[in-house]
Each structure stands twice: as structure tokens, then as C-alpha cells.
Amino acid sequence: MAKIIPFKAVRPTRDKVSLVASRSYQTYTQAEREARLDYNPFSFLHIVNPGYKYDREISGIERYKLVKNRYLEFKEDNIFVQDQTNCFYVYKIVNREGQVFNGIVAAASAEDYENNVIRKHEDTIVHREHVFKDYLKTVGFNAEPVLLTYPDNSTIQNLISNIQQQRAEFEFTTTYRDTHYLWMIDNQDTINIIQEEFKNMPTVYIADGHHRSASSYLLYKDLKENSTNHNGSETYNYFMSYLIPESELQIHEFNRVVKDLNGLTKEEFLIQLDAIYRIENRGIMPYKPSKKHHFSMYLDGEFYSLYLRKSLYDFKTSLDALDTQILYKTILQPILGIDDLRNDSRITYINGKKDIVNLKSCIDNGEFAVGFGMIPVDIEDMKQIADDGLKMPPKSTFIEPKIRSGVTIYEF
């Protein structure tokens, strides 16, 4: 039984939402951030980067307190206004490629996270979990929802379609050329129907936002343990989520590039690969794999196809069958000497939305020695790994949609 509840979102006013909404802070280059901070006084980046006002870097608890101050200033200036009633929010994104995402912004249950009703497929870094938990505890709000996915449901889909016949509360297009729409659901009967449909779902899955959900869970535990009047209805029992049907989730691969061949010559490297892969030289024309357990490789100006010799590889678990795990276990770790996929500076990840030529350029300019391409992870494989309680290697999936920060805000 998945539990979601409506909440009173803090939102930008209709006339300023396009100016407030921002991508995640880390996705901007320094030049992009500075341009927005210099010329857009309403950007949400002013809240999450409060040190810009004082022309210096600020970190830790001092930064968290200033983030809260900037946020309160946005509320005092009526840039942000809180809804008077609890609502679900239908959120639609049409991206620059014409892909459409329709979902519901709601508060998901921290207890569901604890009880594995909300399932995970990625490992998290404990330090990052606690840092963001402390951040949330200080600032008192969350402005970027966790992306959850659920099995397609005709009742929910019909409700969303009907609501979208009305005028949207928000409609704005970003400089990234994505168009965003938001509708409010404040009708209690409709809210009840949506909640009942989710109660009939035994599980939902985290698609993107594992650290945010883990940190929200830690905050829930912290505040619950230190409350003398805990009753389960407090806002900290939930965290903001964007729930979309599985059929609309877009999963892209992350390709890998490695800086050197771990002391091997090109010929020695190819010979070691031959022990577990059938190798074909594809020449200078870009090559991408089309099947599971097949990889493309770019090395010394040429593309290769790598076909796993399955008789020599042991498929014991759902994780063993995952291409990113196969690449790690057969090449990256034993041949190239990369044990720590998260922290080894010799490996870099390129999201699969970028053309394979981007991978080629990284090798040709001499920054990296070899690159590997693969196909995206299948949604069923992702779910099976989560169901089995296993965790994918880092950067196994690049998932869309990417919702903007500051459009709906959840206060604790």
C-alpha cells in the first residue's frame, strides 16, 4: 500500500514562476550561474547560493541559515505564496525533443521508504545523506521533488487527462526549451480517488533522487525521535515527490570513458578483452550497440563491437545481468584496475543523451584513452534489482523527466 497525501505548496506567483524556476544547481556551468544571478533577481539560485550576495563562498551551517533567510525574504516579498488548502498538483513537461511527461506532485510517506514500499535501486553515500539531512533540518523546506514511478493506471490517467482540459495554473517555457504546466487538484473526491488508487499499489520505485529520499527519511527519524508529541500527521513524516507512470519514464544510459589502459599497450589490452568478448573492429564510423550484453568501444581512433562470451560469465542474480555490472566485472575492475566506480578519478561518465561522437571526441583530444557505450537499462530490470534488494553500480541510469526547483515547495 503506497501512501501519498496532498499538501499546501509554497509556489511562485503566476507572473514570476518562469523567472523563479531553475534546474539543479550543479547542472549549470559557472558562467551560466553567474549570468542568472547577475540579471535575474527572482531566480531560485539566489536562495540556494546566498553567498553570491556577499561575493564569497559560504558553506556548512552558515550557508544553510542564509538559505533559509533568502527563502523567507522571497516569501516576505510575495514572490512565494502558500496555498490555503491541501492539494495534489498535476505537473506536465514537454521537453525540447517533444517527449511528454505527466505526473502528480504529492507528499510520499517516509514510513513507506522505511518499509520498502518505496523501493530503491541505487546505493547512496552516507555522508551525503547526513549533510543533506542537516540542510533540510535547518532550512525547513524541500524545493526539488524525488522522482517516483508507478505502474500505469487508467483511473489516474483519466483523471489527469480531465484536469488538463482546464486552464493551467502555470504554463512557462524555459531557456532550455522545455515547457512546464501545473494544475491544482483541490477537490476532495478527486483527491480520495487518487489516494485509493495508490493504496492498491504494493510498491512504487525511486527513479531519481535516492539521496534526497534517504535524507528526508533521516530527517523524519531525527524529528520523530526528538518529538514528545509525535502523532504521525506532522509534515516531516512525508517528502515531496513527483509520481509518473512507468510508461512515461525515459531511461538513458551513461557511457564510460577511462583515462588510461592501466599500463597495458593497445595490443595487450585487446588480447585480455578477447578472453571474454568476441571483438570486431568497426573502423572509423560511429557504432552503438543494440542488444543487452553488447558494448561499443572506441580506442585509438577506431570503434569496436564487444560481444560477451556468455558461457564464460556467471549470471547468478539480476544484478549480474545488468550491463553496467558486466562491464565493471569483466573490464573496468579486472583489466583497467578501477575498483571504486564512484571516486576513481580515472573514470568519467557521459550521459547517453549526448551523441556517441561526444565520447569519441573525449578520446581524440587525448584526455581519455578508451570509451565504452551501452544500451539503456530496461525499466523491468531496474525494478527487479530493487525488488531483489540489490543496488546498481553508480551512474547506471540517466533518467528523465527533470523537474525544476522552486515551482512547488514542501515545508516541514
mmCIF file of C-alpha atoms in Angstrom, residues 161-330:
data_model
loop_
_atom_site.group_PDB
_atom_site.id
_atom_site.type_symbol
_atom_site.label_atom_id
_atom_site.label_comp_id
_atom_site.label_asym_id
_atom_site.label_seq_id
_atom_site.Cartn_x
_atom_site.Cartn_y
_atom_site.Cartn_z
ATOM 1 C CA SER A 161 -6.390 13.994 -18.714
ATOM 2 C CA ASN A 162 -9.652 15.544 -17.493
ATOM 3 C CA ILE A 163 -7.856 18.028 -15.249
ATOM 4 C CA GLN A 164 -5.619 19.052 -18.130
ATOM 5 C CA GLN A 165 -8.669 20.208 -20.087
ATOM 6 C CA GLN A 166 -8.825 23.163 -17.703
ATOM 7 C CA ARG A 167 -6.612 26.234 -17.825
ATOM 8 C CA ALA A 168 -3.254 25.524 -16.224
ATOM 9 C CA GLU A 169 -2.280 27.476 -13.131
ATOM 10 C CA PHE A 170 1.267 27.669 -14.526
ATOM 11 C CA GLU A 171 2.469 27.483 -18.123
ATOM 12 C CA PHE A 172 6.002 28.550 -18.922
ATOM 13 C CA THR A 173 8.840 27.673 -21.271
ATOM 14 C CA THR A 174 12.430 27.688 -20.087
ATOM 15 C CA THR A 175 15.523 28.847 -21.935
ATOM 16 C CA TYR A 176 16.280 25.117 -22.169
ATOM 17 C CA ARG A 177 13.139 24.978 -24.366
ATOM 18 C CA ASP A 178 11.134 22.700 -22.066
ATOM 19 C CA THR A 179 7.519 23.735 -21.445
ATOM 20 C CA HIS A 180 6.074 23.200 -17.966
ATOM 21 C CA TYR A 181 2.425 23.145 -16.895
ATOM 22 C CA LEU A 182 0.862 22.855 -13.439
ATOM 23 C CA TRP A 183 -2.749 22.286 -12.357
ATOM 24 C CA MET A 184 -4.068 22.200 -8.782
ATOM 25 C CA ILE A 185 -6.271 19.348 -7.507
ATOM 26 C CA ASP A 186 -8.202 20.591 -4.504
ATOM 27 C CA ASN A 187 -11.430 18.639 -4.983
ATOM 28 C CA GLN A 188 -11.615 16.198 -2.075
ATOM 29 C CA ASP A 189 -13.428 13.489 -4.041
ATOM 30 C CA THR A 190 -10.718 13.520 -6.697
ATOM 31 C CA ILE A 191 -8.016 13.511 -4.030
ATOM 32 C CA ASN A 192 -9.652 10.482 -2.383
ATOM 33 C CA ILE A 193 -9.809 8.552 -5.662
ATOM 34 C CA ILE A 194 -6.115 9.167 -6.345
ATOM 35 C CA GLN A 195 -5.152 8.128 -2.822
ATOM 36 C CA GLU A 196 -7.195 4.926 -3.092
ATOM 37 C CA GLU A 197 -5.540 4.003 -6.387
ATOM 38 C CA PHE A 198 -2.109 4.371 -4.809
ATOM 39 C CA LYS A 199 -3.198 2.374 -1.757
ATOM 40 C CA ASN A 200 -3.833 -0.516 -4.150
ATOM 41 C CA MET A 201 -0.227 -0.413 -5.352
ATOM 42 C CA PRO A 202 2.029 -2.699 -3.288
ATOM 43 C CA THR A 203 5.172 -0.853 -4.406
ATOM 44 C CA VAL A 204 6.411 2.266 -6.159
ATOM 45 C CA TYR A 205 10.006 2.854 -7.215
ATOM 46 C CA ILE A 206 12.516 5.662 -6.869
ATOM 47 C CA ALA A 207 13.577 6.621 -10.365
ATOM 48 C CA ASP A 208 15.720 9.626 -9.451
ATOM 49 C CA GLY A 209 16.547 11.223 -6.109
ATOM 50 C CA HIS A 210 17.904 8.413 -3.937
ATOM 51 C CA HIS A 211 19.963 10.786 -1.784
ATOM 52 C CA ARG A 212 17.092 13.243 -1.373
ATOM 53 C CA SER A 213 14.706 10.498 -0.270
ATOM 54 C CA ALA A 214 17.292 8.945 2.065
ATOM 55 C CA SER A 215 17.969 12.345 3.647
ATOM 56 C CA SER A 216 14.239 13.007 4.066
ATOM 57 C CA TYR A 217 13.912 9.648 5.783
ATOM 58 C CA LEU A 218 16.778 10.501 8.154
ATOM 59 C CA LEU A 219 15.096 13.830 8.926
ATOM 60 C CA TYR A 220 11.854 12.001 9.702
ATOM 61 C CA LYS A 221 13.663 9.641 12.101
ATOM 62 C CA ASP A 222 15.515 12.515 13.752
ATOM 63 C CA LEU A 223 12.461 14.703 14.312
ATOM 64 C CA LYS A 224 10.278 11.773 15.348
ATOM 65 C CA GLU A 225 12.765 10.606 17.977
ATOM 66 C CA ASN A 226 13.101 14.106 19.389
ATOM 67 C CA SER A 227 9.397 14.922 19.452
ATOM 68 C CA THR A 228 7.403 14.490 22.650
ATOM 69 C CA ASN A 229 4.059 14.740 20.846
ATOM 70 C CA HIS A 230 4.656 12.758 17.654
ATOM 71 C CA ASN A 231 1.367 11.557 16.152
ATOM 72 C CA GLY A 232 2.238 10.699 12.541
ATOM 73 C CA SER A 233 0.479 13.655 10.937
ATOM 74 C CA GLU A 234 3.448 16.044 11.070
ATOM 75 C CA THR A 235 4.757 17.271 7.730
ATOM 76 C CA TYR A 236 8.162 15.687 8.414
ATOM 77 C CA ASN A 237 6.529 12.263 8.041
ATOM 78 C CA TYR A 238 6.447 12.880 4.282
ATOM 79 C CA PHE A 239 8.649 14.153 1.496
ATOM 80 C CA MET A 240 7.753 15.863 -1.774
ATOM 81 C CA SER A 241 7.625 13.564 -4.786
ATOM 82 C CA TYR A 242 6.750 13.694 -8.461
ATOM 83 C CA LEU A 243 4.988 10.461 -9.399
ATOM 84 C CA ILE A 244 4.794 9.456 -13.060
ATOM 85 C CA PRO A 245 3.641 6.225 -14.756
ATOM 86 C CA GLU A 246 6.305 3.746 -15.799
ATOM 87 C CA SER A 247 5.458 4.080 -19.498
ATOM 88 C CA GLU A 248 6.441 7.768 -19.450
ATOM 89 C CA LEU A 249 9.761 7.302 -17.671
ATOM 90 C CA GLN A 250 12.704 7.867 -20.002
ATOM 91 C CA ILE A 251 15.860 5.933 -19.095
ATOM 92 C CA HIS A 252 19.117 6.757 -20.844
ATOM 93 C CA GLU A 253 22.481 5.085 -20.409
ATOM 94 C CA PHE A 254 25.676 6.538 -19.001
ATOM 95 C CA ASN A 255 28.672 5.766 -21.214
ATOM 96 C CA ARG A 256 32.123 5.417 -19.662
ATOM 97 C CA VAL A 257 35.496 6.906 -20.626
ATOM 98 C CA VAL A 258 38.763 5.921 -18.939
ATOM 99 C CA LYS A 259 41.973 7.952 -18.879
ATOM 100 C CA ASP A 260 44.488 5.132 -19.486
ATOM 101 C CA LEU A 261 44.832 1.417 -20.185
ATOM 102 C CA ASN A 262 46.294 0.630 -16.756
ATOM 103 C CA GLY A 263 49.829 0.230 -18.106
ATOM 104 C CA LEU A 264 48.830 -2.044 -20.993
ATOM 105 C CA THR A 265 49.611 -1.492 -24.641
ATOM 106 C CA LYS A 266 46.696 -1.417 -27.067
ATOM 107 C CA GLU A 267 47.526 -4.946 -28.234
ATOM 108 C CA GLU A 268 47.835 -6.324 -24.688
ATOM 109 C CA PHE A 269 44.519 -4.736 -23.772
ATOM 110 C CA LEU A 270 42.732 -6.248 -26.780
ATOM 111 C CA ILE A 271 44.175 -9.687 -26.045
ATOM 112 C CA GLN A 272 42.858 -9.555 -22.476
ATOM 113 C CA LEU A 273 39.449 -8.463 -23.754
ATOM 114 C CA ASP A 274 39.421 -11.369 -26.203
ATOM 115 C CA ALA A 275 39.325 -13.802 -23.290
ATOM 116 C CA ILE A 276 35.713 -12.910 -22.521
ATOM 117 C CA TYR A 277 34.496 -10.912 -25.528
ATOM 118 C CA ARG A 278 34.206 -11.554 -29.220
ATOM 119 C CA ILE A 279 35.728 -8.411 -30.730
ATOM 120 C CA GLU A 280 35.035 -6.880 -34.146
ATOM 121 C CA ASN A 281 36.781 -3.794 -35.496
ATOM 122 C CA ARG A 282 34.098 -1.424 -36.855
ATOM 123 C CA GLY A 283 36.519 1.177 -38.226
ATOM 124 C CA ILE A 284 36.070 4.923 -38.014
ATOM 125 C CA MET A 285 32.264 5.065 -38.352
ATOM 126 C CA PRO A 286 30.437 5.611 -35.018
ATOM 127 C CA TYR A 287 28.990 2.373 -33.672
ATOM 128 C CA LYS A 288 26.393 1.887 -30.941
ATOM 129 C CA PRO A 289 25.274 -1.469 -29.516
ATOM 130 C CA SER A 290 21.675 -2.594 -29.992
ATOM 131 C CA LYS A 291 21.351 -5.524 -27.551
ATOM 132 C CA LYS A 292 21.917 -6.345 -23.908
ATOM 133 C CA HIS A 293 25.397 -7.653 -23.086
ATOM 134 C CA HIS A 294 26.839 -5.992 -26.213
ATOM 135 C CA PHE A 295 29.100 -2.949 -25.897
ATOM 136 C CA SER A 296 30.727 -0.458 -28.201
ATOM 137 C CA MET A 297 34.306 0.592 -27.576
ATOM 138 C CA TYR A 298 36.308 3.462 -29.012
ATOM 139 C CA LEU A 299 40.083 3.057 -28.893
ATOM 140 C CA ASP A 300 42.921 4.676 -30.826
ATOM 141 C CA GLY A 301 40.691 6.224 -33.499
ATOM 142 C CA GLU A 302 38.528 3.162 -34.165
ATOM 143 C CA PHE A 303 35.234 1.714 -32.987
ATOM 144 C CA TYR A 304 34.866 -1.879 -31.859
ATOM 145 C CA SER A 305 31.898 -4.073 -31.013
ATOM 146 C CA LEU A 306 32.262 -6.284 -27.943
ATOM 147 C CA TYR A 307 30.017 -9.368 -27.634
ATOM 148 C CA LEU A 308 30.074 -11.054 -24.250
ATOM 149 C CA ARG A 309 31.016 -14.737 -24.319
ATOM 150 C CA LYS A 310 28.073 -15.746 -22.120
ATOM 151 C CA SER A 311 29.365 -19.237 -21.471
ATOM 152 C CA LEU A 312 32.285 -17.674 -19.604
ATOM 153 C CA TYR A 313 30.191 -15.333 -17.438
ATOM 154 C CA ASP A 314 28.159 -16.383 -14.404
ATOM 155 C CA PHE A 315 24.613 -14.930 -14.247
ATOM 156 C CA LYS A 316 23.676 -15.599 -10.626
ATOM 157 C CA THR A 317 21.481 -12.583 -9.820
ATOM 158 C CA SER A 318 19.507 -9.857 -11.563
ATOM 159 C CA LEU A 319 22.453 -7.544 -10.891
ATOM 160 C CA ASP A 320 24.845 -9.897 -12.678
ATOM 161 C CA ALA A 321 22.758 -9.489 -15.839
ATOM 162 C CA LEU A 322 22.984 -5.688 -15.782
ATOM 163 C CA ASP A 323 25.273 -4.301 -18.471
ATOM 164 C CA THR A 324 26.932 -1.728 -16.204
ATOM 165 C CA GLN A 325 27.757 -4.525 -13.745
ATOM 166 C CA ILE A 326 29.055 -6.780 -16.545
ATOM 167 C CA LEU A 327 31.318 -4.006 -17.835
ATOM 168 C CA TYR A 328 32.625 -3.432 -14.316
ATOM 169 C CA LYS A 329 33.218 -7.106 -13.527
ATOM 170 C CA THR A 330 34.809 -8.042 -16.855
#
